[in-house]
PDB file of C-alpha atoms in Angstrom:
ATOM      1  CA  UNK A   1     -27.875 -20.200   7.876  1.00 46.00           C
ATOM      2  CA  UNK A   2     -29.633 -22.285  10.519  1.00 45.00           C
ATOM      3  CA  UNK A   3     -32.496 -19.768  10.491  1.00 40.00           C
ATOM      4  CA  UNK A   4     -32.845 -20.167   6.712  1.00 40.00           C
ATOM      5  CA  UNK A   5     -33.071 -23.964   7.000  1.00 42.00           C
ATOM      6  CA  UNK A   6     -35.755 -23.757   9.712  1.00 45.00           C
ATOM      7  CA  UNK A   7     -37.810 -21.320   7.639  1.00 40.00           C
ATOM      8  CA  UNK A   8     -37.510 -23.529   4.563  1.00 43.00           C
ATOM      9  CA  UNK A   9     -38.804 -26.588   6.468  1.00 45.00           C
ATOM     10  CA  UNK A  10     -41.555 -24.418   7.875  1.00 42.00           C
ATOM     11  CA  UNK A  11     -42.676 -23.331   4.389  1.00 40.00           C
ATOM     12  CA  UNK A  12     -42.542 -26.882   3.037  1.00 45.00           C
ATOM     13  CA  UNK A  13     -44.816 -28.113   5.820  1.00 46.00           C
ATOM     14  CA  UNK A  14     -47.635 -25.805   4.681  1.00 44.00           C
ATOM     15  CA  UNK A  15     -47.848 -24.064   8.060  1.00 45.00           C
ATOM     16  CA  UNK A  16     -46.755 -20.653   6.760  1.00 41.00           C
ATOM     17  CA  UNK A  17     -49.913 -18.776   7.782  1.00 39.00           C
ATOM     18  CA  UNK A  18     -50.411 -15.821  10.046  1.00 36.00           C
ATOM     19  CA  UNK A  19     -51.857 -18.077  12.748  1.00 34.00           C
ATOM     20  CA  UNK A  20     -48.986 -20.549  12.373  1.00 36.00           C
ATOM     21  CA  UNK A  21     -46.535 -17.735  13.095  1.00 36.00           C
ATOM     22  CA  UNK A  22     -48.468 -16.773  16.201  1.00 37.00           C
ATOM     23  CA  UNK A  23     -49.280 -13.251  14.926  1.00 36.00           C
ATOM     24  CA  UNK A  24     -52.520 -11.570  16.085  1.00 38.00           C
ATOM     25  CA  UNK A  25     -54.663 -11.575  12.932  1.00 36.00           C
ATOM     26  CA  UNK A  26     -56.391  -8.309  13.740  1.00 36.00           C
ATOM     27  CA  UNK A  27     -53.084  -6.519  13.921  1.00 35.00           C
ATOM     28  CA  UNK A  28     -52.191  -7.343  10.324  1.00 36.00           C
ATOM     29  CA  UNK A  29     -52.490  -3.926   8.708  1.00 38.00           C
ATOM     30  CA  UNK A  30     -55.693  -2.349  10.188  1.00 38.00           C
ATOM     31  CA  UNK A  31     -56.347   1.305   9.334  1.00 37.00           C
ATOM     32  CA  UNK A  32     -59.571   1.576  11.312  1.00 39.00           C
ATOM     33  CA  UNK A  33     -63.215   0.722  10.659  1.00 38.00           C
ATOM     34  CA  UNK A  34     -63.910   0.080   6.951  1.00 40.00           C
ATOM     35  CA  UNK A  35     -60.349   1.064   6.015  1.00 40.00           C
ATOM     36  CA  UNK A  36     -59.224   0.235   2.491  1.00 38.00           C
ATOM     37  CA  UNK A  37     -56.186  -1.677   3.783  1.00 38.00           C
ATOM     38  CA  UNK A  38     -57.959  -3.678   6.527  1.00 39.00           C
ATOM     39  CA  UNK A  39     -57.049  -7.374   6.309  1.00 37.00           C
ATOM     40  CA  UNK A  40     -59.181 -10.188   7.710  1.00 42.00           C
ATOM     41  CA  UNK A  41     -57.995 -13.561   8.883  1.00 42.00           C
ATOM     42  CA  UNK A  42     -59.884 -15.301   6.088  1.00 41.00           C
ATOM     43  CA  UNK A  43     -57.959 -13.353   3.448  1.00 43.00           C
ATOM     44  CA  UNK A  44     -54.618 -14.279   4.926  1.00 42.00           C
ATOM     45  CA  UNK A  45     -55.458 -17.914   5.532  1.00 43.00           C
ATOM     46  CA  UNK A  46     -57.375 -18.188   2.277  1.00 48.00           C
ATOM     47  CA  UNK A  47     -54.294 -17.434   0.201  1.00 52.00           C
ATOM     48  CA  UNK A  48     -51.481 -19.487   1.738  1.00 55.00           C
ATOM     49  CA  UNK A  49     -49.586 -19.557  -1.573  1.00 56.00           C
ATOM     50  CA  UNK A  50     -49.289 -15.776  -1.655  1.00 56.00           C
ATOM     51  CA  UNK A  51     -48.173 -15.683   1.959  1.00 51.00           C
ATOM     52  CA  UNK A  52     -45.645 -18.467   1.425  1.00 55.00           C
ATOM     53  CA  UNK A  53     -44.218 -16.665  -1.603  1.00 55.00           C
ATOM     54  CA  UNK A  54     -43.804 -13.492   0.445  1.00 58.00           C
ATOM     55  CA  UNK A  55     -42.124 -15.320   3.280  1.00 52.00           C
ATOM     56  CA  UNK A  56     -39.958 -17.245   0.829  1.00 51.00           C
ATOM     57  CA  UNK A  57     -38.892 -13.947  -0.733  1.00 51.00           C
ATOM     58  CA  UNK A  58     -37.879 -12.635   2.719  1.00 57.00           C
ATOM     59  CA  UNK A  59     -36.012 -15.869   3.420  1.00 52.00           C
ATOM     60  CA  UNK A  60     -34.113 -15.680   0.137  1.00 51.00           C
ATOM     61  CA  UNK A  61     -33.319 -12.027   0.818  1.00 55.00           C
ATOM     62  CA  UNK A  62     -31.798 -13.036   4.139  1.00 53.00           C
ATOM     63  CA  UNK A  63     -29.903 -15.859   2.439  1.00 52.00           C
ATOM     64  CA  UNK A  64     -28.667 -13.383  -0.183  1.00 54.00           C
ATOM     65  CA  UNK A  65     -27.427 -11.050   2.523  1.00 50.00           C
ATOM     66  CA  UNK A  66     -25.561 -13.878   4.255  1.00 52.00           C
ATOM     67  CA  UNK A  67     -24.044 -14.927   0.943  1.00 50.00           C
ATOM     68  CA  UNK A  68     -23.036 -11.316   0.238  1.00 46.00           C
ATOM     69  CA  UNK A  69     -21.275 -11.134   3.610  1.00 51.00           C
ATOM     70  CA  UNK A  70     -19.377 -14.366   2.956  1.00 46.00           C
ATOM     71  CA  UNK A  71     -18.359 -13.225  -0.544  1.00 45.00           C
ATOM     72  CA  UNK A  72     -17.316  -9.787   0.738  1.00 48.00           C
ATOM     73  CA  UNK A  73     -15.146 -11.311   3.452  1.00 48.00           C
ATOM     74  CA  UNK A  74     -13.592 -13.704   0.932  1.00 45.00           C
ATOM     75  CA  UNK A  75     -12.958 -10.804  -1.456  1.00 45.00           C
ATOM     76  CA  UNK A  76     -11.191  -8.856   1.306  1.00 44.00           C
ATOM     77  CA  UNK A  77      -8.974 -11.842   2.127  1.00 42.00           C
ATOM     78  CA  UNK A  78      -8.221 -12.341  -1.577  1.00 44.00           C
ATOM     79  CA  UNK A  79      -7.429  -8.627  -2.035  1.00 52.00           C
ATOM     80  CA  UNK A  80      -5.039  -8.702   0.924  1.00 56.00           C
ATOM     81  CA  UNK A  81      -3.335 -11.809  -0.427  1.00 58.00           C
ATOM     82  CA  UNK A  82      -2.997 -10.168  -3.849  1.00 84.00           C
ATOM     83  CA  UNK A  83      -1.419  -7.035  -2.366  1.00 87.00           C
ATOM     84  CA  UNK A  84       1.136  -9.179  -0.536  1.00 90.00           C
ATOM     85  CA  UNK A  85       1.920 -10.986  -3.775  1.00 91.00           C
ATOM     86  CA  UNK A  86       2.378  -7.708  -5.681  1.00 93.00           C
ATOM     87  CA  UNK A  87       4.647  -6.359  -2.938  1.00 94.00           C
ATOM     88  CA  UNK A  88       6.812  -9.491  -3.142  1.00 93.00           C
ATOM     89  CA  UNK A  89       7.084  -9.127  -6.927  1.00 94.00           C
ATOM     90  CA  UNK A  90       7.860  -5.412  -6.591  1.00 94.00           C
ATOM     91  CA  UNK A  91      10.628  -5.973  -4.054  1.00 93.00           C
ATOM     92  CA  UNK A  92      12.157  -8.694  -6.197  1.00 93.00           C
ATOM     93  CA  UNK A  93      12.150  -6.463  -9.298  1.00 93.00           C
ATOM     94  CA  UNK A  94      13.639  -3.597  -7.306  1.00 92.00           C
ATOM     95  CA  UNK A  95      16.471  -5.739  -5.940  1.00 89.00           C
ATOM     96  CA  UNK A  96      17.060  -7.089  -9.461  1.00 89.00           C
ATOM     97  CA  UNK A  97      17.386  -3.584 -10.897  1.00 90.00           C
ATOM     98  CA  UNK A  98      14.384  -4.071 -13.206  1.00 92.00           C
ATOM     99  CA  UNK A  99      13.343  -0.400 -13.010  1.00 92.00           C
ATOM    100  CA  UNK A 100      11.011  -0.291 -16.010  1.00 94.00           C
ATOM    101  CA  UNK A 101       9.315  -3.607 -15.245  1.00 95.00           C
ATOM    102  CA  UNK A 102       8.783  -2.484 -11.663  1.00 95.00           C
ATOM    103  CA  UNK A 103       7.212   0.769 -12.830  1.00 96.00           C
ATOM    104  CA  UNK A 104       4.919  -1.081 -15.261  1.00 95.00           C
ATOM    105  CA  UNK A 105       3.842  -3.445 -12.486  1.00 95.00           C
ATOM    106  CA  UNK A 106       3.071  -0.753  -9.917  1.00 96.00           C
ATOM    107  CA  UNK A 107       1.338   1.750 -12.224  1.00 95.00           C
ATOM    108  CA  UNK A 108      -1.464  -0.804 -12.515  1.00 94.00           C
ATOM    109  CA  UNK A 109      -2.197  -0.028  -8.856  1.00 94.00           C
ATOM    110  CA  UNK A 110      -1.875   3.766  -8.864  1.00 92.00           C
ATOM    111  CA  UNK A 111      -5.459   4.091  -7.589  1.00 93.00           C
ATOM    112  CA  UNK A 112      -4.684   1.802  -4.648  1.00 93.00           C
ATOM    113  CA  UNK A 113      -5.350   2.865  -1.061  1.00 93.00           C
ATOM    114  CA  UNK A 114      -2.488   0.726   0.262  1.00 96.00           C
ATOM    115  CA  UNK A 115       0.412   2.773   1.668  1.00 96.00           C
ATOM    116  CA  UNK A 116       2.957   0.014   0.960  1.00 96.00           C
ATOM    117  CA  UNK A 117       2.062  -0.002  -2.735  1.00 96.00           C
ATOM    118  CA  UNK A 118       1.938   3.792  -2.957  1.00 97.00           C
ATOM    119  CA  UNK A 119       5.376   4.568  -1.530  1.00 97.00           C
ATOM    120  CA  UNK A 120       6.889   1.896  -3.773  1.00 97.00           C
ATOM    121  CA  UNK A 121       5.170   3.542  -6.732  1.00 97.00           C
ATOM    122  CA  UNK A 122       6.606   6.911  -5.631  1.00 97.00           C
ATOM    123  CA  UNK A 123      10.078   5.345  -5.586  1.00 96.00           C
ATOM    124  CA  UNK A 124       9.565   3.641  -8.958  1.00 96.00           C
ATOM    125  CA  UNK A 125       8.319   6.879 -10.556  1.00 97.00           C
ATOM    126  CA  UNK A 126      11.365   8.737  -9.291  1.00 95.00           C
ATOM    127  CA  UNK A 127      13.712   5.971 -10.477  1.00 94.00           C
ATOM    128  CA  UNK A 128      12.208   6.122 -13.971  1.00 95.00           C
ATOM    129  CA  UNK A 129      12.666   9.902 -13.976  1.00 94.00           C
ATOM    130  CA  UNK A 130      16.398   9.385 -13.336  1.00 92.00           C
ATOM    131  CA  UNK A 131      16.936   7.164 -16.404  1.00 93.00           C
ATOM    132  CA  UNK A 132      18.997   8.664 -19.225  1.00 90.00           C
ATOM    133  CA  UNK A 133      16.282   7.882 -21.772  1.00 92.00           C
ATOM    134  CA  UNK A 134      13.654   9.936 -19.946  1.00 94.00           C
ATOM    135  CA  UNK A 135      13.009  13.343 -21.496  1.00 95.00           C
ATOM    136  CA  UNK A 136      13.046  16.503 -19.364  1.00 95.00           C
ATOM    137  CA  UNK A 137       9.300  16.918 -19.787  1.00 95.00           C
ATOM    138  CA  UNK A 138       8.622  13.320 -18.716  1.00 96.00           C
ATOM    139  CA  UNK A 139      11.054  13.663 -15.831  1.00 96.00           C
ATOM    140  CA  UNK A 140       9.241  16.682 -14.423  1.00 96.00           C
ATOM    141  CA  UNK A 141       5.868  14.945 -14.704  1.00 97.00           C
ATOM    142  CA  UNK A 142       7.193  11.805 -13.007  1.00 97.00           C
ATOM    143  CA  UNK A 143       8.754  13.817 -10.163  1.00 97.00           C
ATOM    144  CA  UNK A 144       5.448  15.531  -9.381  1.00 97.00           C
ATOM    145  CA  UNK A 145       3.539  12.249  -9.687  1.00 97.00           C
ATOM    146  CA  UNK A 146       6.016  10.613  -7.317  1.00 97.00           C
ATOM    147  CA  UNK A 147       5.357  13.342  -4.743  1.00 97.00           C
ATOM    148  CA  UNK A 148       1.610  12.773  -5.041  1.00 97.00           C
ATOM    149  CA  UNK A 149       1.983   9.016  -4.514  1.00 98.00           C
ATOM    150  CA  UNK A 150       4.250   9.567  -1.496  1.00 98.00           C
ATOM    151  CA  UNK A 151       1.809  12.078  -0.035  1.00 97.00           C
ATOM    152  CA  UNK A 152      -1.063   9.608  -0.388  1.00 97.00           C
ATOM    153  CA  UNK A 153       1.027   6.846   1.185  1.00 97.00           C
ATOM    154  CA  UNK A 154       1.703   9.087   4.179  1.00 97.00           C
ATOM    155  CA  UNK A 155      -1.986   9.967   4.499  1.00 97.00           C
ATOM    156  CA  UNK A 156      -2.865   6.270   4.540  1.00 96.00           C
ATOM    157  CA  UNK A 157      -0.217   5.272   7.065  1.00 97.00           C
ATOM    158  CA  UNK A 158       1.703   7.830   9.123  1.00 97.00           C
ATOM    159  CA  UNK A 159       3.542   4.976  10.848  1.00 97.00           C
ATOM    160  CA  UNK A 160       5.299   3.921   7.645  1.00 97.00           C
ATOM    161  CA  UNK A 161       8.960   4.938   7.811  1.00 97.00           C
ATOM    162  CA  UNK A 162       9.279   4.447   4.040  1.00 97.00           C
ATOM    163  CA  UNK A 163       6.362   6.797   3.349  1.00 97.00           C
ATOM    164  CA  UNK A 164       8.080   9.514   5.407  1.00 98.00           C
ATOM    165  CA  UNK A 165      11.396   8.877   3.666  1.00 97.00           C
ATOM    166  CA  UNK A 166      10.046   9.027   0.136  1.00 97.00           C
ATOM    167  CA  UNK A 167       7.843  11.995   0.889  1.00 98.00           C
ATOM    168  CA  UNK A 168      10.971  13.898   2.001  1.00 96.00           C
ATOM    169  CA  UNK A 169      12.934  12.765  -1.071  1.00 95.00           C
ATOM    170  CA  UNK A 170      10.145  13.747  -3.449  1.00 96.00           C
ATOM    171  CA  UNK A 171       9.688  17.184  -1.855  1.00 96.00           C
ATOM    172  CA  UNK A 172      13.409  17.768  -2.366  1.00 93.00           C
ATOM    173  CA  UNK A 173      13.140  16.724  -6.029  1.00 94.00           C
ATOM    174  CA  UNK A 174      10.217  19.061  -6.667  1.00 95.00           C
ATOM    175  CA  UNK A 175      12.319  21.895  -5.234  1.00 92.00           C
ATOM    176  CA  UNK A 176      14.600  21.581  -8.277  1.00 90.00           C
ATOM    177  CA  UNK A 177      11.724  22.868 -10.402  1.00 94.00           C
ATOM    178  CA  UNK A 178      10.466  25.537  -8.015  1.00 92.00           C
ATOM    179  CA  UNK A 179      13.656  27.458  -7.295  1.00 87.00           C
ATOM    180  CA  UNK A 180      16.056  27.975  -4.416  1.00 85.00           C
ATOM    181  CA  UNK A 181      13.498  29.765  -2.220  1.00 85.00           C
ATOM    182  CA  UNK A 182      11.096  26.826  -2.364  1.00 87.00           C
ATOM    183  CA  UNK A 183      13.935  24.381  -1.739  1.00 86.00           C
ATOM    184  CA  UNK A 184      15.108  26.233   1.357  1.00 87.00           C
ATOM    185  CA  UNK A 185      11.526  26.783   2.540  1.00 88.00           C
ATOM    186  CA  UNK A 186      10.959  23.025   2.379  1.00 92.00           C
ATOM    187  CA  UNK A 187      14.172  22.288   4.279  1.00 92.00           C
ATOM    188  CA  UNK A 188      12.552  21.919   7.690  1.00 92.00           C
ATOM    189  CA  UNK A 189       9.779  19.722   6.257  1.00 95.00           C
ATOM    190  CA  UNK A 190      12.361  17.465   4.628  1.00 96.00           C
ATOM    191  CA  UNK A 191      14.380  17.216   7.829  1.00 95.00           C
ATOM    192  CA  UNK A 192      11.245  16.493   9.887  1.00 96.00           C
ATOM    193  CA  UNK A 193      10.276  13.533   7.689  1.00 97.00           C
ATOM    194  CA  UNK A 194      13.794  12.087   7.527  1.00 96.00           C
ATOM    195  CA  UNK A 195      13.985  12.256  11.310  1.00 96.00           C
ATOM    196  CA  UNK A 196      10.580  10.587  11.594  1.00 97.00           C
ATOM    197  CA  UNK A 197      11.676   7.826   9.208  1.00 97.00           C
ATOM    198  CA  UNK A 198      14.785   7.206  11.342  1.00 96.00           C
ATOM    199  CA  UNK A 199      12.696   7.210  14.519  1.00 97.00           C
ATOM    200  CA  UNK A 200      10.342   4.587  13.049  1.00 97.00           C
ATOM    201  CA  UNK A 201      13.209   2.490  11.636  1.00 95.00           C
ATOM    202  CA  UNK A 202      16.589   3.272  13.228  1.00 92.00           C
ATOM    203  CA  UNK A 203      18.283   0.660  11.005  1.00 88.00           C
ATOM    204  CA  UNK A 204      17.291   2.129   7.639  1.00 89.00           C
ATOM    205  CA  UNK A 205      20.613   3.113   6.104  1.00 86.00           C
ATOM    206  CA  UNK A 206      19.064   5.224   3.336  1.00 88.00           C
ATOM    207  CA  UNK A 207      17.178   7.565   5.670  1.00 92.00           C
ATOM    208  CA  UNK A 208      20.240   7.989   7.905  1.00 91.00           C
ATOM    209  CA  UNK A 209      22.514   8.655   4.918  1.00 88.00           C
ATOM    210  CA  UNK A 210      20.101  11.227   3.464  1.00 91.00           C
ATOM    211  CA  UNK A 211      19.883  12.943   6.838  1.00 93.00           C
ATOM    212  CA  UNK A 212      23.690  13.160   6.686  1.00 90.00           C
ATOM    213  CA  UNK A 213      23.474  14.768   3.238  1.00 89.00           C
ATOM    214  CA  UNK A 214      20.919  17.266   4.586  1.00 92.00           C
ATOM    215  CA  UNK A 215      23.326  18.231   7.383  1.00 91.00           C
ATOM    216  CA  UNK A 216      26.286  18.433   5.003  1.00 90.00           C
ATOM    217  CA  UNK A 217      24.323  20.621   2.561  1.00 88.00           C
ATOM    218  CA  UNK A 218      23.444  23.174   5.218  1.00 87.00           C
ATOM    219  CA  UNK A 219      26.893  23.026   6.768  1.00 88.00           C
ATOM    220  CA  UNK A 220      28.440  24.248   3.504  1.00 85.00           C
ATOM    221  CA  UNK A 221      25.597  26.499   2.357  1.00 86.00           C
ATOM    222  CA  UNK A 222      26.892  29.442   0.261  1.00 87.00           C
ATOM    223  CA  UNK A 223      26.516  32.961   1.671  1.00 82.00           C
ATOM    224  CA  UNK A 224      23.771  34.002  -0.781  1.00 83.00           C
ATOM    225  CA  UNK A 225      21.653  30.994   0.183  1.00 83.00           C
ATOM    226  CA  UNK A 226      22.153  31.864   3.835  1.00 83.00           C
ATOM    227  CA  UNK A 227      20.751  35.327   3.128  1.00 84.00           C
ATOM    228  CA  UNK A 228      17.677  33.778   1.499  1.00 84.00           C
ATOM    229  CA  UNK A 229      17.274  31.411   4.454  1.00 84.00           C
ATOM    230  CA  UNK A 230      17.402  34.347   6.889  1.00 83.00           C
ATOM    231  CA  UNK A 231      14.659  36.074   4.905  1.00 84.00           C
ATOM    232  CA  UNK A 232      12.447  32.979   5.140  1.00 82.00           C
ATOM    233  CA  UNK A 233      13.099  31.937   8.739  1.00 82.00           C
ATOM    234  CA  UNK A 234      13.769  33.709  11.987  1.00 77.00           C
ATOM    235  CA  UNK A 235      16.123  30.811  12.705  1.00 80.00           C
ATOM    236  CA  UNK A 236      17.303  29.460   9.341  1.00 81.00           C
ATOM    237  CA  UNK A 237      18.179  25.762   8.990  1.00 85.00           C
ATOM    238  CA  UNK A 238      21.796  25.003   9.770  1.00 85.00           C
ATOM    239  CA  UNK A 239      24.096  22.122  10.609  1.00 88.00           C
ATOM    240  CA  UNK A 240      27.745  21.153  11.004  1.00 87.00           C
ATOM    241  CA  UNK A 241      30.156  18.795   9.281  1.00 86.00           C
ATOM    242  CA  UNK A 242      30.480  16.862  12.552  1.00 87.00           C
ATOM    243  CA  UNK A 243      26.722  16.251  12.640  1.00 88.00           C
ATOM    244  CA  UNK A 244      26.782  15.105   9.020  1.00 85.00           C
ATOM    245  CA  UNK A 245      29.687  12.764   9.743  1.00 86.00           C
ATOM    246  CA  UNK A 246      27.792  11.207  12.654  1.00 85.00           C
ATOM    247  CA  UNK A 247      24.899  10.300  10.334  1.00 86.00           C
ATOM    248  CA  UNK A 248      27.260   8.894   7.691  1.00 83.00           C
ATOM    249  CA  UNK A 249      28.847   6.570  10.276  1.00 80.00           C
ATOM    250  CA  UNK A 250      25.403   5.384  11.371  1.00 81.00           C
ATOM    251  CA  UNK A 251      24.446   4.791   7.735  1.00 80.00           C
ATOM    252  CA  UNK A 252      27.404   2.452   7.224  1.00 76.00           C
ATOM    253  CA  UNK A 253      26.240   0.382  10.190  1.00 69.00           C
ATOM    254  CA  UNK A 254      22.743   0.295   8.672  1.00 65.00           C
ATOM    255  CA  UNK A 255      24.047  -0.942   5.332  1.00 64.00           C
ATOM    256  CA  UNK A 256      25.261  -4.148   6.981  1.00 58.00           C
ATOM    257  CA  UNK A 257      21.725  -4.810   8.206  1.00 58.00           C
ATOM    258  CA  UNK A 258      20.328  -3.988   4.760  1.00 56.00           C
ATOM    259  CA  UNK A 259      22.629  -6.520   3.083  1.00 60.00           C
ATOM    260  CA  UNK A 260      21.448  -9.205   5.472  1.00 60.00           C
ATOM    261  CA  UNK A 261      17.835  -8.400   4.595  1.00 61.00           C
ATOM    262  CA  UNK A 262      18.605  -8.619   0.865  1.00 64.00           C
ATOM    263  CA  UNK A 263      20.129 -12.072   1.360  1.00 64.00           C
ATOM    264  CA  UNK A 264      16.926 -13.271   3.018  1.00 64.00           C
ATOM    265  CA  UNK A 265      14.904 -11.924   0.087  1.00 63.00           C
ATOM    266  CA  UNK A 266      17.207 -13.619  -2.444  1.00 61.00           C
ATOM    267  CA  UNK A 267      16.919 -16.956  -0.647  1.00 64.00           C
ATOM    268  CA  UNK A 268      13.122 -16.638  -0.590  1.00 64.00           C
ATOM    269  CA  UNK A 269      12.883 -16.173  -4.370  1.00 60.00           C
ATOM    270  CA  UNK A 270      15.409 -18.885  -5.152  1.00 62.00           C
ATOM    271  CA  UNK A 271      13.343 -21.305  -3.075  1.00 67.00           C
ATOM    272  CA  UNK A 272      10.209 -20.277  -4.987  1.00 63.00           C
ATOM    273  CA  UNK A 273      11.912 -20.815  -8.349  1.00 62.00           C
ATOM    274  CA  UNK A 274      13.251 -24.210  -7.286  1.00 63.00           C
ATOM    275  CA  UNK A 275       9.832 -25.457  -6.104  1.00 68.00           C
ATOM    276  CA  UNK A 276       7.789 -24.033  -8.986  1.00 60.00           C
ATOM    277  CA  UNK A 277       6.190 -26.785 -11.154  1.00 64.00           C
ATOM    278  CA  UNK A 278       8.236 -27.373 -14.330  1.00 61.00           C
ATOM    279  CA  UNK A 279       6.131 -27.575 -17.513  1.00 54.00           C
ATOM    280  CA  UNK A 280       8.775 -26.904 -20.173  1.00 54.00           C
ATOM    281  CA  UNK A 281      12.466 -27.583 -20.725  1.00 60.00           C
ATOM    282  CA  UNK A 282      13.149 -23.943 -19.906  1.00 53.00           C
ATOM    283  CA  UNK A 283      11.275 -24.361 -16.603  1.00 55.00           C
ATOM    284  CA  UNK A 284      13.422 -27.384 -15.760  1.00 67.00           C
ATOM    285  CA  UNK A 285      16.595 -25.454 -16.562  1.00 65.00           C
ATOM    286  CA  UNK A 286      15.488 -22.566 -14.312  1.00 58.00           C
ATOM    287  CA  UNK A 287      14.707 -25.061 -11.544  1.00 66.00           C
ATOM    288  CA  UNK A 288      18.184 -26.595 -11.819  1.00 74.00           C
ATOM    289  CA  UNK A 289      19.919 -23.199 -11.810  1.00 66.00           C
ATOM    290  CA  UNK A 290      17.841 -22.029  -8.847  1.00 65.00           C
ATOM    291  CA  UNK A 291      18.713 -25.165  -6.879  1.00 73.00           C
ATOM    292  CA  UNK A 292      22.434 -24.699  -7.637  1.00 72.00           C
ATOM    293  CA  UNK A 293      22.347 -21.016  -6.649  1.00 66.00           C
ATOM    294  CA  UNK A 294      20.458 -21.831  -3.465  1.00 64.00           C
ATOM    295  CA  UNK A 295      23.051 -24.467  -2.505  1.00 74.00           C
ATOM    296  CA  UNK A 296      25.896 -22.053  -3.233  1.00 68.00           C
ATOM    297  CA  UNK A 297      24.115 -19.294  -1.331  1.00 59.00           C
ATOM    298  CA  UNK A 298      23.661 -21.490   1.751  1.00 63.00           C
ATOM    299  CA  UNK A 299      27.282 -22.698   1.627  1.00 62.00           C
ATOM    300  CA  UNK A 300      28.534 -19.085   1.750  1.00 59.00           C
ATOM    301  CA  UNK A 301      26.311 -18.212   4.675  1.00 57.00           C
TER     302      UNK A 301
END
């Protein structure tokens, strides 16, 4: 911006000529003797208005570029802030059991490149598919869409434990539509992603519990499924009841941590409701209730 100011003062002073800039006049566009594009010093100096307009145009172009950079950076900051806000709303709706509202919120961002939004959308799509009012045709479509969202979330961030978890869950769901061979064939993939989710977040009770279910399922696999597994793998997937039990015990420990996290989230939203400006009688009533709940919540903890 300092450069723009100096150039503007320079133009205003009337010194915007080729000589004023210290440029060799003869170098200004010569094509050789008698060339059609040869410029003389008299032509440049004789039309200072034209030169000033050209230089002003360059200056404004530079200013426009600087402005574009500032706006772009501001837009990125705003976009990041908006994503954080949407994630907060999504988590609140999920904890409140508002399945349909959560789905409506997140489907607005189905073209997002943010892994945190995408895995939540995968979860919301699957949750909608599980509702009693969802038809079989809609359920199948939602299950496949959920897998696509989870896959995209994983592509965007392989370090997201939740992306690994929901990718594994969604692959398992799709197996219900593709037969027992596909379900068994995907077994190792499912296990791999559950294990990765646990590695990234050892306190996530859901991933640990689902890993326990995986072990239990293969521990009690019927004989005909074992035959299919042997056809698909040299070493078919297997487990024991003891291994499953170990994961279930770990999951119970994780649930305690999860409850503590939910309490923090509840306190956060109660504080927001209490401090939100009251414009109507209903707003004031919500404020009062939020304050009472927050006091009760703190007394218990």
